[in-house]
Amino acid sequence: MTEGEFIRFYKKRNKSKSHKEVKKKIDLFWDVLLKALDEEKKVVFKYWGVFEEKEVKSRKVLVPIWKEARYTEPKKVIKFRAGKRLVEIANGDADE
């Protein structure tokens, strides 16, 4: 599902008229989540999953055109681990 599809889904589900208002609400959620990750490095949504900020080490990259191997820069990425309840919902096992 793309961002546009999600916005249309959210808009239809909540019977909202304004596309901008829906996008603003979704952006606000992501802003708050990213700010919380900066402070705590881990955000847990009970039964849904965990957002974590992890460090990715540099790694060796070989491209046949290059004469020598190069290394990527270490960076921080955000990982999401789905919780038990979210997995059940995605698989259709949960009672609605």
PDB file of N, CA and C in Angstrom:
ATOM      1  N   MET A   1       0.850  -1.170   0.000  1.00  0.00           N
ATOM      2  CA  MET A   1       0.000   0.000   0.000  1.00  0.00           C
ATOM      3  C   MET A   1       0.895   1.233   0.000  1.00  0.00           C
ATOM      4  N   THR A   2       0.645   2.117  -0.930  1.00  0.00           N
ATOM      5  CA  THR A   2       1.427   3.349  -1.001  1.00  0.00           C
ATOM      6  C   THR A   2       0.870   4.377  -0.024  1.00  0.00           C
ATOM      7  N   GLU A   3       1.608   5.469   0.130  1.00  0.00           N
ATOM      8  CA  GLU A   3       1.161   6.517   1.044  1.00  0.00           C
ATOM      9  C   GLU A   3      -0.171   7.098   0.578  1.00  0.00           C
ATOM     10  N   GLY A   4      -0.311   7.321  -0.719  1.00  0.00           N
ATOM     11  CA  GLY A   4      -1.560   7.872  -1.258  1.00  0.00           C
ATOM     12  C   GLY A   4      -2.741   6.952  -1.018  1.00  0.00           C
ATOM     13  N   GLU A   5      -2.534   5.648  -1.225  1.00  0.00           N
ATOM     14  CA  GLU A   5      -3.593   4.681  -0.981  1.00  0.00           C
ATOM     15  C   GLU A   5      -3.982   4.661   0.499  1.00  0.00           C
ATOM     16  N   PHE A   6      -2.966   4.742   1.363  1.00  0.00           N
ATOM     17  CA  PHE A   6      -3.236   4.746   2.799  1.00  0.00           C
ATOM     18  C   PHE A   6      -4.026   5.991   3.195  1.00  0.00           C
ATOM     19  N   ILE A   7      -3.667   7.135   2.645  1.00  0.00           N
ATOM     20  CA  ILE A   7      -4.379   8.381   2.955  1.00  0.00           C
ATOM     21  C   ILE A   7      -5.835   8.273   2.507  1.00  0.00           C
ATOM     22  N   ARG A   8      -6.075   7.740   1.308  1.00  0.00           N
ATOM     23  CA  ARG A   8      -7.453   7.566   0.829  1.00  0.00           C
ATOM     24  C   ARG A   8      -8.223   6.583   1.707  1.00  0.00           C
ATOM     25  N   PHE A   9      -7.564   5.500   2.126  1.00  0.00           N
ATOM     26  CA  PHE A   9      -8.199   4.519   3.011  1.00  0.00           C
ATOM     27  C   PHE A   9      -8.583   5.157   4.338  1.00  0.00           C
ATOM     28  N   TYR A  10      -7.645   5.893   4.945  1.00  0.00           N
ATOM     29  CA  TYR A  10      -7.883   6.555   6.229  1.00  0.00           C
ATOM     30  C   TYR A  10      -9.012   7.580   6.095  1.00  0.00           C
ATOM     31  N   LYS A  11      -8.980   8.313   4.999  1.00  0.00           N
ATOM     32  CA  LYS A  11      -9.995   9.336   4.751  1.00  0.00           C
ATOM     33  C   LYS A  11     -11.386   8.711   4.637  1.00  0.00           C
ATOM     34  N   LYS A  12     -11.485   7.604   3.904  1.00  0.00           N
ATOM     35  CA  LYS A  12     -12.764   6.929   3.721  1.00  0.00           C
ATOM     36  C   LYS A  12     -13.241   6.297   5.029  1.00  0.00           C
ATOM     37  N   ARG A  13     -12.313   5.659   5.756  1.00  0.00           N
ATOM     38  CA  ARG A  13     -12.664   4.970   6.999  1.00  0.00           C
ATOM     39  C   ARG A  13     -13.187   5.931   8.053  1.00  0.00           C
ATOM     40  N   ASN A  14     -12.585   7.107   8.152  1.00  0.00           N
ATOM     41  CA  ASN A  14     -12.980   8.088   9.177  1.00  0.00           C
ATOM     42  C   ASN A  14     -13.966   9.123   8.654  1.00  0.00           C
ATOM     43  N   LYS A  15     -14.424   8.933   7.415  1.00  0.00           N
ATOM     44  CA  LYS A  15     -15.415   9.825   6.799  1.00  0.00           C
ATOM     45  C   LYS A  15     -14.960  11.285   6.859  1.00  0.00           C
ATOM     46  N   SER A  16     -13.702  11.500   6.536  1.00  0.00           N
ATOM     47  CA  SER A  16     -13.142  12.847   6.525  1.00  0.00           C
ATOM     48  C   SER A  16     -13.274  13.432   5.123  1.00  0.00           C
ATOM     49  N   LYS A  17     -13.478  14.716   5.027  1.00  0.00           N
ATOM     50  CA  LYS A  17     -13.646  15.370   3.734  1.00  0.00           C
ATOM     51  C   LYS A  17     -12.321  15.927   3.198  1.00  0.00           C
ATOM     52  N   SER A  18     -11.416  16.289   4.082  1.00  0.00           N
ATOM     53  CA  SER A  18     -10.197  16.993   3.684  1.00  0.00           C
ATOM     54  C   SER A  18      -8.992  16.056   3.551  1.00  0.00           C
ATOM     55  N   HIS A  19      -8.422  16.030   2.364  1.00  0.00           N
ATOM     56  CA  HIS A  19      -7.213  15.244   2.096  1.00  0.00           C
ATOM     57  C   HIS A  19      -6.029  15.828   2.884  1.00  0.00           C
ATOM     58  N   LYS A  20      -5.948  17.155   2.932  1.00  0.00           N
ATOM     59  CA  LYS A  20      -4.849  17.823   3.641  1.00  0.00           C
ATOM     60  C   LYS A  20      -4.881  17.529   5.135  1.00  0.00           C
ATOM     61  N   GLU A  21      -6.090  17.520   5.707  1.00  0.00           N
ATOM     62  CA  GLU A  21      -6.234  17.262   7.141  1.00  0.00           C
ATOM     63  C   GLU A  21      -5.766  15.847   7.489  1.00  0.00           C
ATOM     64  N   VAL A  22      -6.134  14.884   6.659  1.00  0.00           N
ATOM     65  CA  VAL A  22      -5.728  13.496   6.887  1.00  0.00           C
ATOM     66  C   VAL A  22      -4.218  13.373   6.777  1.00  0.00           C
ATOM     67  N   LYS A  23      -3.624  13.969   5.749  1.00  0.00           N
ATOM     68  CA  LYS A  23      -2.166  13.910   5.575  1.00  0.00           C
ATOM     69  C   LYS A  23      -1.463  14.568   6.752  1.00  0.00           C
ATOM     70  N   LYS A  24      -2.029  15.655   7.259  1.00  0.00           N
ATOM     71  CA  LYS A  24      -1.456  16.359   8.406  1.00  0.00           C
ATOM     72  C   LYS A  24      -1.446  15.468   9.652  1.00  0.00           C
ATOM     73  N   LYS A  25      -2.547  14.727   9.878  1.00  0.00           N
ATOM     74  CA  LYS A  25      -2.631  13.826  11.029  1.00  0.00           C
ATOM     75  C   LYS A  25      -1.598  12.708  10.923  1.00  0.00           C
ATOM     76  N   ILE A  26      -1.450  12.141   9.743  1.00  0.00           N
ATOM     77  CA  ILE A  26      -0.494  11.048   9.542  1.00  0.00           C
ATOM     78  C   ILE A  26       0.927  11.562   9.710  1.00  0.00           C
ATOM     79  N   ASP A  27       1.231  12.734   9.153  1.00  0.00           N
ATOM     80  CA  ASP A  27       2.564  13.325   9.305  1.00  0.00           C
ATOM     81  C   ASP A  27       2.867  13.650  10.764  1.00  0.00           C
ATOM     82  N   LEU A  28       1.865  14.100  11.508  1.00  0.00           N
ATOM     83  CA  LEU A  28       2.036  14.390  12.926  1.00  0.00           C
ATOM     84  C   LEU A  28       2.418  13.130  13.694  1.00  0.00           C
ATOM     85  N   PHE A  29       1.740  12.003  13.376  1.00  0.00           N
ATOM     86  CA  PHE A  29       2.076  10.729  14.017  1.00  0.00           C
ATOM     87  C   PHE A  29       3.542  10.366  13.762  1.00  0.00           C
ATOM     88  N   TRP A  30       3.988  10.457  12.503  1.00  0.00           N
ATOM     89  CA  TRP A  30       5.372  10.091  12.176  1.00  0.00           C
ATOM     90  C   TRP A  30       6.374  11.041  12.824  1.00  0.00           C
ATOM     91  N   ASP A  31       6.037  12.328  12.898  1.00  0.00           N
ATOM     92  CA  ASP A  31       6.928  13.292  13.550  1.00  0.00           C
ATOM     93  C   ASP A  31       7.124  12.948  15.022  1.00  0.00           C
ATOM     94  N   VAL A  32       6.023  12.628  15.688  1.00  0.00           N
ATOM     95  CA  VAL A  32       6.084  12.283  17.115  1.00  0.00           C
ATOM     96  C   VAL A  32       6.862  10.981  17.310  1.00  0.00           C
ATOM     97  N   LEU A  33       6.616   9.995  16.453  1.00  0.00           N
ATOM     98  CA  LEU A  33       7.326   8.718  16.547  1.00  0.00           C
ATOM     99  C   LEU A  33       8.823   8.913  16.350  1.00  0.00           C
ATOM    100  N   LEU A  34       9.230   9.678  15.352  1.00  0.00           N
ATOM    101  CA  LEU A  34      10.653   9.903  15.098  1.00  0.00           C
ATOM    102  C   LEU A  34      11.313  10.685  16.234  1.00  0.00           C
ATOM    103  N   LYS A  35      10.586  11.641  16.805  1.00  0.00           N
ATOM    104  CA  LYS A  35      11.120  12.401  17.937  1.00  0.00           C
ATOM    105  C   LYS A  35      11.310  11.482  19.149  1.00  0.00           C
ATOM    106  N   ALA A  36      10.339  10.601  19.398  1.00  0.00           N
ATOM    107  CA  ALA A  36      10.446   9.647  20.502  1.00  0.00           C
ATOM    108  C   ALA A  36      11.614   8.690  20.273  1.00  0.00           C
ATOM    109  N   LEU A  37      11.835   8.274  19.045  1.00  0.00           N
ATOM    110  CA  LEU A  37      12.973   7.392  18.738  1.00  0.00           C
ATOM    111  C   LEU A  37      14.303   8.099  18.979  1.00  0.00           C
ATOM    112  N   ASP A  38      14.362   9.393  18.680  1.00  0.00           N
ATOM    113  CA  ASP A  38      15.592  10.153  18.947  1.00  0.00           C
ATOM    114  C   ASP A  38      15.906  10.172  20.437  1.00  0.00           C
ATOM    115  N   GLU A  39      14.879  10.272  21.258  1.00  0.00           N
ATOM    116  CA  GLU A  39      15.083  10.365  22.704  1.00  0.00           C
ATOM    117  C   GLU A  39      15.293   9.002  23.354  1.00  0.00           C
ATOM    118  N   GLU A  40      14.516   8.003  22.973  1.00  0.00           N
ATOM    119  CA  GLU A  40      14.515   6.725  23.686  1.00  0.00           C
ATOM    120  C   GLU A  40      15.155   5.566  22.934  1.00  0.00           C
ATOM    121  N   LYS A  41      15.326   5.671  21.615  1.00  0.00           N
ATOM    122  CA  LYS A  41      15.902   4.613  20.773  1.00  0.00           C
ATOM    123  C   LYS A  41      14.978   3.414  20.574  1.00  0.00           C
ATOM    124  N   LYS A  42      13.828   3.383  21.267  1.00  0.00           N
ATOM    125  CA  LYS A  42      12.907   2.263  21.154  1.00  0.00           C
ATOM    126  C   LYS A  42      11.505   2.724  21.543  1.00  0.00           C
ATOM    127  N   VAL A  43      10.512   2.413  20.682  1.00  0.00           N
ATOM    128  CA  VAL A  43       9.118   2.745  20.965  1.00  0.00           C
ATOM    129  C   VAL A  43       8.310   1.460  20.822  1.00  0.00           C
ATOM    130  N   VAL A  44       7.574   1.109  21.886  1.00  0.00           N
ATOM    131  CA  VAL A  44       6.801  -0.130  21.904  1.00  0.00           C
ATOM    132  C   VAL A  44       5.314   0.200  21.864  1.00  0.00           C
ATOM    133  N   PHE A  45       4.602  -0.393  20.894  1.00  0.00           N
ATOM    134  CA  PHE A  45       3.148  -0.332  20.851  1.00  0.00           C
ATOM    135  C   PHE A  45       2.653  -1.690  21.315  1.00  0.00           C
ATOM    136  N   LYS A  46       1.995  -1.722  22.449  1.00  0.00           N
ATOM    137  CA  LYS A  46       1.584  -2.982  23.063  1.00  0.00           C
ATOM    138  C   LYS A  46       0.783  -3.830  22.077  1.00  0.00           C
ATOM    139  N   TYR A  47       1.180  -5.079  21.920  1.00  0.00           N
ATOM    140  CA  TYR A  47       0.581  -6.079  21.035  1.00  0.00           C
ATOM    141  C   TYR A  47       0.768  -5.799  19.543  1.00  0.00           C
ATOM    142  N   TRP A  48       1.263  -4.641  19.173  1.00  0.00           N
ATOM    143  CA  TRP A  48       1.387  -4.299  17.761  1.00  0.00           C
ATOM    144  C   TRP A  48       2.812  -4.438  17.250  1.00  0.00           C
ATOM    145  N   GLY A  49       3.791  -3.987  18.018  1.00  0.00           N
ATOM    146  CA  GLY A  49       5.162  -4.112  17.557  1.00  0.00           C
ATOM    147  C   GLY A  49       6.092  -3.105  18.199  1.00  0.00           C
ATOM    148  N   VAL A  50       7.343  -3.130  17.728  1.00  0.00           N
ATOM    149  CA  VAL A  50       8.391  -2.291  18.297  1.00  0.00           C
ATOM    150  C   VAL A  50       9.143  -1.578  17.172  1.00  0.00           C
ATOM    151  N   PHE A  51       9.280  -0.263  17.297  1.00  0.00           N
ATOM    152  CA  PHE A  51      10.144   0.507  16.417  1.00  0.00           C
ATOM    153  C   PHE A  51      11.454   0.707  17.163  1.00  0.00           C
ATOM    154  N   GLU A  52      12.587   0.387  16.518  1.00  0.00           N
ATOM    155  CA  GLU A  52      13.896   0.547  17.137  1.00  0.00           C
ATOM    156  C   GLU A  52      14.843   1.256  16.181  1.00  0.00           C
ATOM    157  N   GLU A  53      15.730   2.043  16.757  1.00  0.00           N
ATOM    158  CA  GLU A  53      16.790   2.659  15.976  1.00  0.00           C
ATOM    159  C   GLU A  53      18.034   1.808  16.152  1.00  0.00           C
ATOM    160  N   LYS A  54      18.583   1.309  15.048  1.00  0.00           N
ATOM    161  CA  LYS A  54      19.750   0.435  15.118  1.00  0.00           C
ATOM    162  C   LYS A  54      20.897   0.998  14.289  1.00  0.00           C
ATOM    163  N   GLU A  55      22.090   0.661  14.709  1.00  0.00           N
ATOM    164  CA  GLU A  55      23.300   1.062  14.005  1.00  0.00           C
ATOM    165  C   GLU A  55      23.665  -0.024  12.992  1.00  0.00           C
ATOM    166  N   VAL A  56      23.868   0.374  11.732  1.00  0.00           N
ATOM    167  CA  VAL A  56      24.294  -0.559  10.692  1.00  0.00           C
ATOM    168  C   VAL A  56      25.781  -0.306  10.441  1.00  0.00           C
ATOM    169  N   LYS A  57      26.571  -1.353  10.578  1.00  0.00           N
ATOM    170  CA  LYS A  57      28.012  -1.224  10.401  1.00  0.00           C
ATOM    171  C   LYS A  57      28.353  -1.000   8.930  1.00  0.00           C
ATOM    172  N   SER A  58      29.552  -0.485   8.681  1.00  0.00           N
ATOM    173  CA  SER A  58      29.993  -0.344   7.301  1.00  0.00           C
ATOM    174  C   SER A  58      30.264  -1.731   6.732  1.00  0.00           C
ATOM    175  N   ARG A  59      30.109  -1.854   5.414  1.00  0.00           N
ATOM    176  CA  ARG A  59      30.350  -3.146   4.794  1.00  0.00           C
ATOM    177  C   ARG A  59      31.113  -2.969   3.494  1.00  0.00           C
ATOM    178  N   LYS A  60      31.741  -4.013   3.069  1.00  0.00           N
ATOM    179  CA  LYS A  60      32.563  -4.009   1.872  1.00  0.00           C
ATOM    180  C   LYS A  60      31.675  -4.150   0.636  1.00  0.00           C
ATOM    181  N   VAL A  61      31.898  -3.281  -0.359  1.00  0.00           N
ATOM    182  CA  VAL A  61      31.126  -3.317  -1.596  1.00  0.00           C
ATOM    183  C   VAL A  61      32.080  -3.559  -2.751  1.00  0.00           C
ATOM    184  N   LEU A  62      31.783  -4.568  -3.547  1.00  0.00           N
ATOM    185  CA  LEU A  62      32.589  -4.884  -4.721  1.00  0.00           C
ATOM    186  C   LEU A  62      31.751  -4.689  -5.978  1.00  0.00           C
ATOM    187  N   VAL A  63      32.208  -3.813  -6.864  1.00  0.00           N
ATOM    188  CA  VAL A  63      31.566  -3.595  -8.158  1.00  0.00           C
ATOM    189  C   VAL A  63      32.629  -3.879  -9.222  1.00  0.00           C
ATOM    190  N   PRO A  64      32.331  -4.715 -10.200  1.00  0.00           N
ATOM    191  CA  PRO A  64      33.345  -5.108 -11.185  1.00  0.00           C
ATOM    192  C   PRO A  64      34.013  -3.935 -11.912  1.00  0.00           C
ATOM    193  N   ILE A  65      33.316  -2.839 -12.084  1.00  0.00           N
ATOM    194  CA  ILE A  65      33.884  -1.690 -12.795  1.00  0.00           C
ATOM    195  C   ILE A  65      34.975  -1.008 -11.961  1.00  0.00           C
ATOM    196  N   TRP A  66      34.783  -0.983 -10.649  1.00  0.00           N
ATOM    197  CA  TRP A  66      35.771  -0.355  -9.771  1.00  0.00           C
ATOM    198  C   TRP A  66      37.005  -1.234  -9.678  1.00  0.00           C
ATOM    199  N   LYS A  67      38.140  -0.608  -9.508  1.00  0.00           N
ATOM    200  CA  LYS A  67      39.387  -1.367  -9.414  1.00  0.00           C
ATOM    201  C   LYS A  67      39.612  -1.947  -8.018  1.00  0.00           C
ATOM    202  N   GLU A  68      39.120  -1.289  -7.011  1.00  0.00           N
ATOM    203  CA  GLU A  68      39.311  -1.785  -5.649  1.00  0.00           C
ATOM    204  C   GLU A  68      37.973  -1.804  -4.900  1.00  0.00           C
ATOM    205  N   ALA A  69      37.982  -2.498  -3.790  1.00  0.00           N
ATOM    206  CA  ALA A  69      36.778  -2.586  -2.959  1.00  0.00           C
ATOM    207  C   ALA A  69      36.579  -1.261  -2.225  1.00  0.00           C
ATOM    208  N   ARG A  70      35.328  -0.919  -1.982  1.00  0.00           N
ATOM    209  CA  ARG A  70      34.994   0.278  -1.222  1.00  0.00           C
ATOM    210  C   ARG A  70      34.115  -0.127  -0.042  1.00  0.00           C
ATOM    211  N   TYR A  71      34.030   0.761   0.926  1.00  0.00           N
ATOM    212  CA  TYR A  71      33.244   0.492   2.121  1.00  0.00           C
ATOM    213  C   TYR A  71      32.128   1.528   2.242  1.00  0.00           C
ATOM    214  N   THR A  72      30.948   1.061   2.669  1.00  0.00           N
ATOM    215  CA  THR A  72      29.840   1.979   2.901  1.00  0.00           C
ATOM    216  C   THR A  72      30.052   2.678   4.232  1.00  0.00           C
ATOM    217  N   GLU A  73      29.343   3.768   4.419  1.00  0.00           N
ATOM    218  CA  GLU A  73      29.401   4.505   5.682  1.00  0.00           C
ATOM    219  C   GLU A  73      28.484   3.828   6.706  1.00  0.00           C
ATOM    220  N   PRO A  74      28.886   3.772   7.971  1.00  0.00           N
ATOM    221  CA  PRO A  74      27.952   3.271   8.994  1.00  0.00           C
ATOM    222  C   PRO A  74      26.801   4.267   9.130  1.00  0.00           C
ATOM    223  N   LYS A  75      25.607   3.744   9.407  1.00  0.00           N
ATOM    224  CA  LYS A  75      24.451   4.629   9.523  1.00  0.00           C
ATOM    225  C   LYS A  75      23.444   4.056  10.503  1.00  0.00           C
ATOM    226  N   LYS A  76      22.487   4.893  10.878  1.00  0.00           N
ATOM    227  CA  LYS A  76      21.412   4.468  11.769  1.00  0.00           C
ATOM    228  C   LYS A  76      20.153   4.271  10.935  1.00  0.00           C
ATOM    229  N   VAL A  77      19.445   3.180  11.199  1.00  0.00           N
ATOM    230  CA  VAL A  77      18.202   2.881  10.497  1.00  0.00           C
ATOM    231  C   VAL A  77      17.113   2.573  11.516  1.00  0.00           C
ATOM    232  N   ILE A  78      15.864   2.709  11.076  1.00  0.00           N
ATOM    233  CA  ILE A  78      14.733   2.394  11.934  1.00  0.00           C
ATOM    234  C   ILE A  78      14.185   1.041  11.504  1.00  0.00           C
ATOM    235  N   LYS A  79      14.093   0.131  12.451  1.00  0.00           N
ATOM    236  CA  LYS A  79      13.579  -1.214  12.209  1.00  0.00           C
ATOM    237  C   LYS A  79      12.247  -1.369  12.923  1.00  0.00           C
ATOM    238  N   PHE A  80      11.358  -2.177  12.345  1.00  0.00           N
ATOM    239  CA  PHE A  80      10.076  -2.480  12.981  1.00  0.00           C
ATOM    240  C   PHE A  80       9.952  -3.982  13.110  1.00  0.00           C
ATOM    241  N   ARG A  81       9.657  -4.432  14.333  1.00  0.00           N
ATOM    242  CA  ARG A  81       9.368  -5.847  14.583  1.00  0.00           C
ATOM    243  C   ARG A  81       7.894  -5.953  14.932  1.00  0.00           C
ATOM    244  N   ALA A  82       7.167  -6.726  14.152  1.00  0.00           N
ATOM    245  CA  ALA A  82       5.727  -6.879  14.376  1.00  0.00           C
ATOM    246  C   ALA A  82       5.473  -7.702  15.625  1.00  0.00           C
ATOM    247  N   GLY A  83       4.464  -7.294  16.380  1.00  0.00           N
ATOM    248  CA  GLY A  83       4.062  -8.013  17.577  1.00  0.00           C
ATOM    249  C   GLY A  83       3.106  -9.151  17.238  1.00  0.00           C
ATOM    250  N   LYS A  84       2.817  -9.944  18.231  1.00  0.00           N
ATOM    251  CA  LYS A  84       1.978 -11.130  18.055  1.00  0.00           C
ATOM    252  C   LYS A  84       0.582 -10.775  17.520  1.00  0.00           C
ATOM    253  N   ARG A  85      -0.032  -9.775  18.100  1.00  0.00           N
ATOM    254  CA  ARG A  85      -1.395  -9.396  17.711  1.00  0.00           C
ATOM    255  C   ARG A  85      -1.442  -8.894  16.265  1.00  0.00           C
ATOM    256  N   LEU A  86      -0.463  -8.098  15.853  1.00  0.00           N
ATOM    257  CA  LEU A  86      -0.423  -7.581  14.488  1.00  0.00           C
ATOM    258  C   LEU A  86      -0.229  -8.719  13.487  1.00  0.00           C
ATOM    259  N   VAL A  87       0.604  -9.686  13.822  1.00  0.00           N
ATOM    260  CA  VAL A  87       0.812 -10.844  12.956  1.00  0.00           C
ATOM    261  C   VAL A  87      -0.481 -11.637  12.809  1.00  0.00           C
ATOM    262  N   GLU A  88      -1.206 -11.799  13.910  1.00  0.00           N
ATOM    263  CA  GLU A  88      -2.483 -12.510  13.860  1.00  0.00           C
ATOM    264  C   GLU A  88      -3.491 -11.786  12.969  1.00  0.00           C
ATOM    265  N   ILE A  89      -3.543 -10.473  13.080  1.00  0.00           N
ATOM    266  CA  ILE A  89      -4.459  -9.687  12.257  1.00  0.00           C
ATOM    267  C   ILE A  89      -4.068  -9.796  10.783  1.00  0.00           C
ATOM    268  N   ALA A  90      -2.788  -9.699  10.484  1.00  0.00           N
ATOM    269  CA  ALA A  90      -2.313  -9.794   9.103  1.00  0.00           C
ATOM    270  C   ALA A  90      -2.597 -11.164   8.497  1.00  0.00           C
ATOM    271  N   ASN A  91      -2.531 -12.213   9.305  1.00  0.00           N
ATOM    272  CA  ASN A  91      -2.788 -13.559   8.826  1.00  0.00           C
ATOM    273  C   ASN A  91      -4.275 -13.907   8.813  1.00  0.00           C
ATOM    274  N   GLY A  92      -5.096 -13.041   9.366  1.00  0.00           N
ATOM    275  CA  GLY A  92      -6.529 -13.284   9.406  1.00  0.00           C
ATOM    276  C   GLY A  92      -6.950 -14.217  10.528  1.00  0.00           C
ATOM    277  N   ASP A  93      -6.079 -14.447  11.506  1.00  0.00           N
ATOM    278  CA  ASP A  93      -6.380 -15.341  12.624  1.00  0.00           C
ATOM    279  C   ASP A  93      -7.139 -14.656  13.749  1.00  0.00           C
ATOM    280  N   ALA A  94      -7.069 -13.334  13.803  1.00  0.00           N
ATOM    281  CA  ALA A  94      -7.652 -12.606  14.941  1.00  0.00           C
ATOM    282  C   ALA A  94      -9.162 -12.491  14.795  1.00  0.00           C
ATOM    283  N   ASP A  95      -9.842 -12.497  15.919  1.00  0.00           N
ATOM    284  CA  ASP A  95     -11.290 -12.276  15.925  1.00  0.00           C
ATOM    285  C   ASP A  95     -11.523 -10.772  15.918  1.00  0.00           C
ATOM    286  N   GLU A  96     -12.295 -10.317  14.977  1.00  0.00           N
ATOM    287  CA  GLU A  96     -12.541  -8.884  14.834  1.00  0.00           C
ATOM    288  C   GLU A  96     -13.635  -8.438  15.754  1.00  0.00           C
TER     289      GLU A  96
END
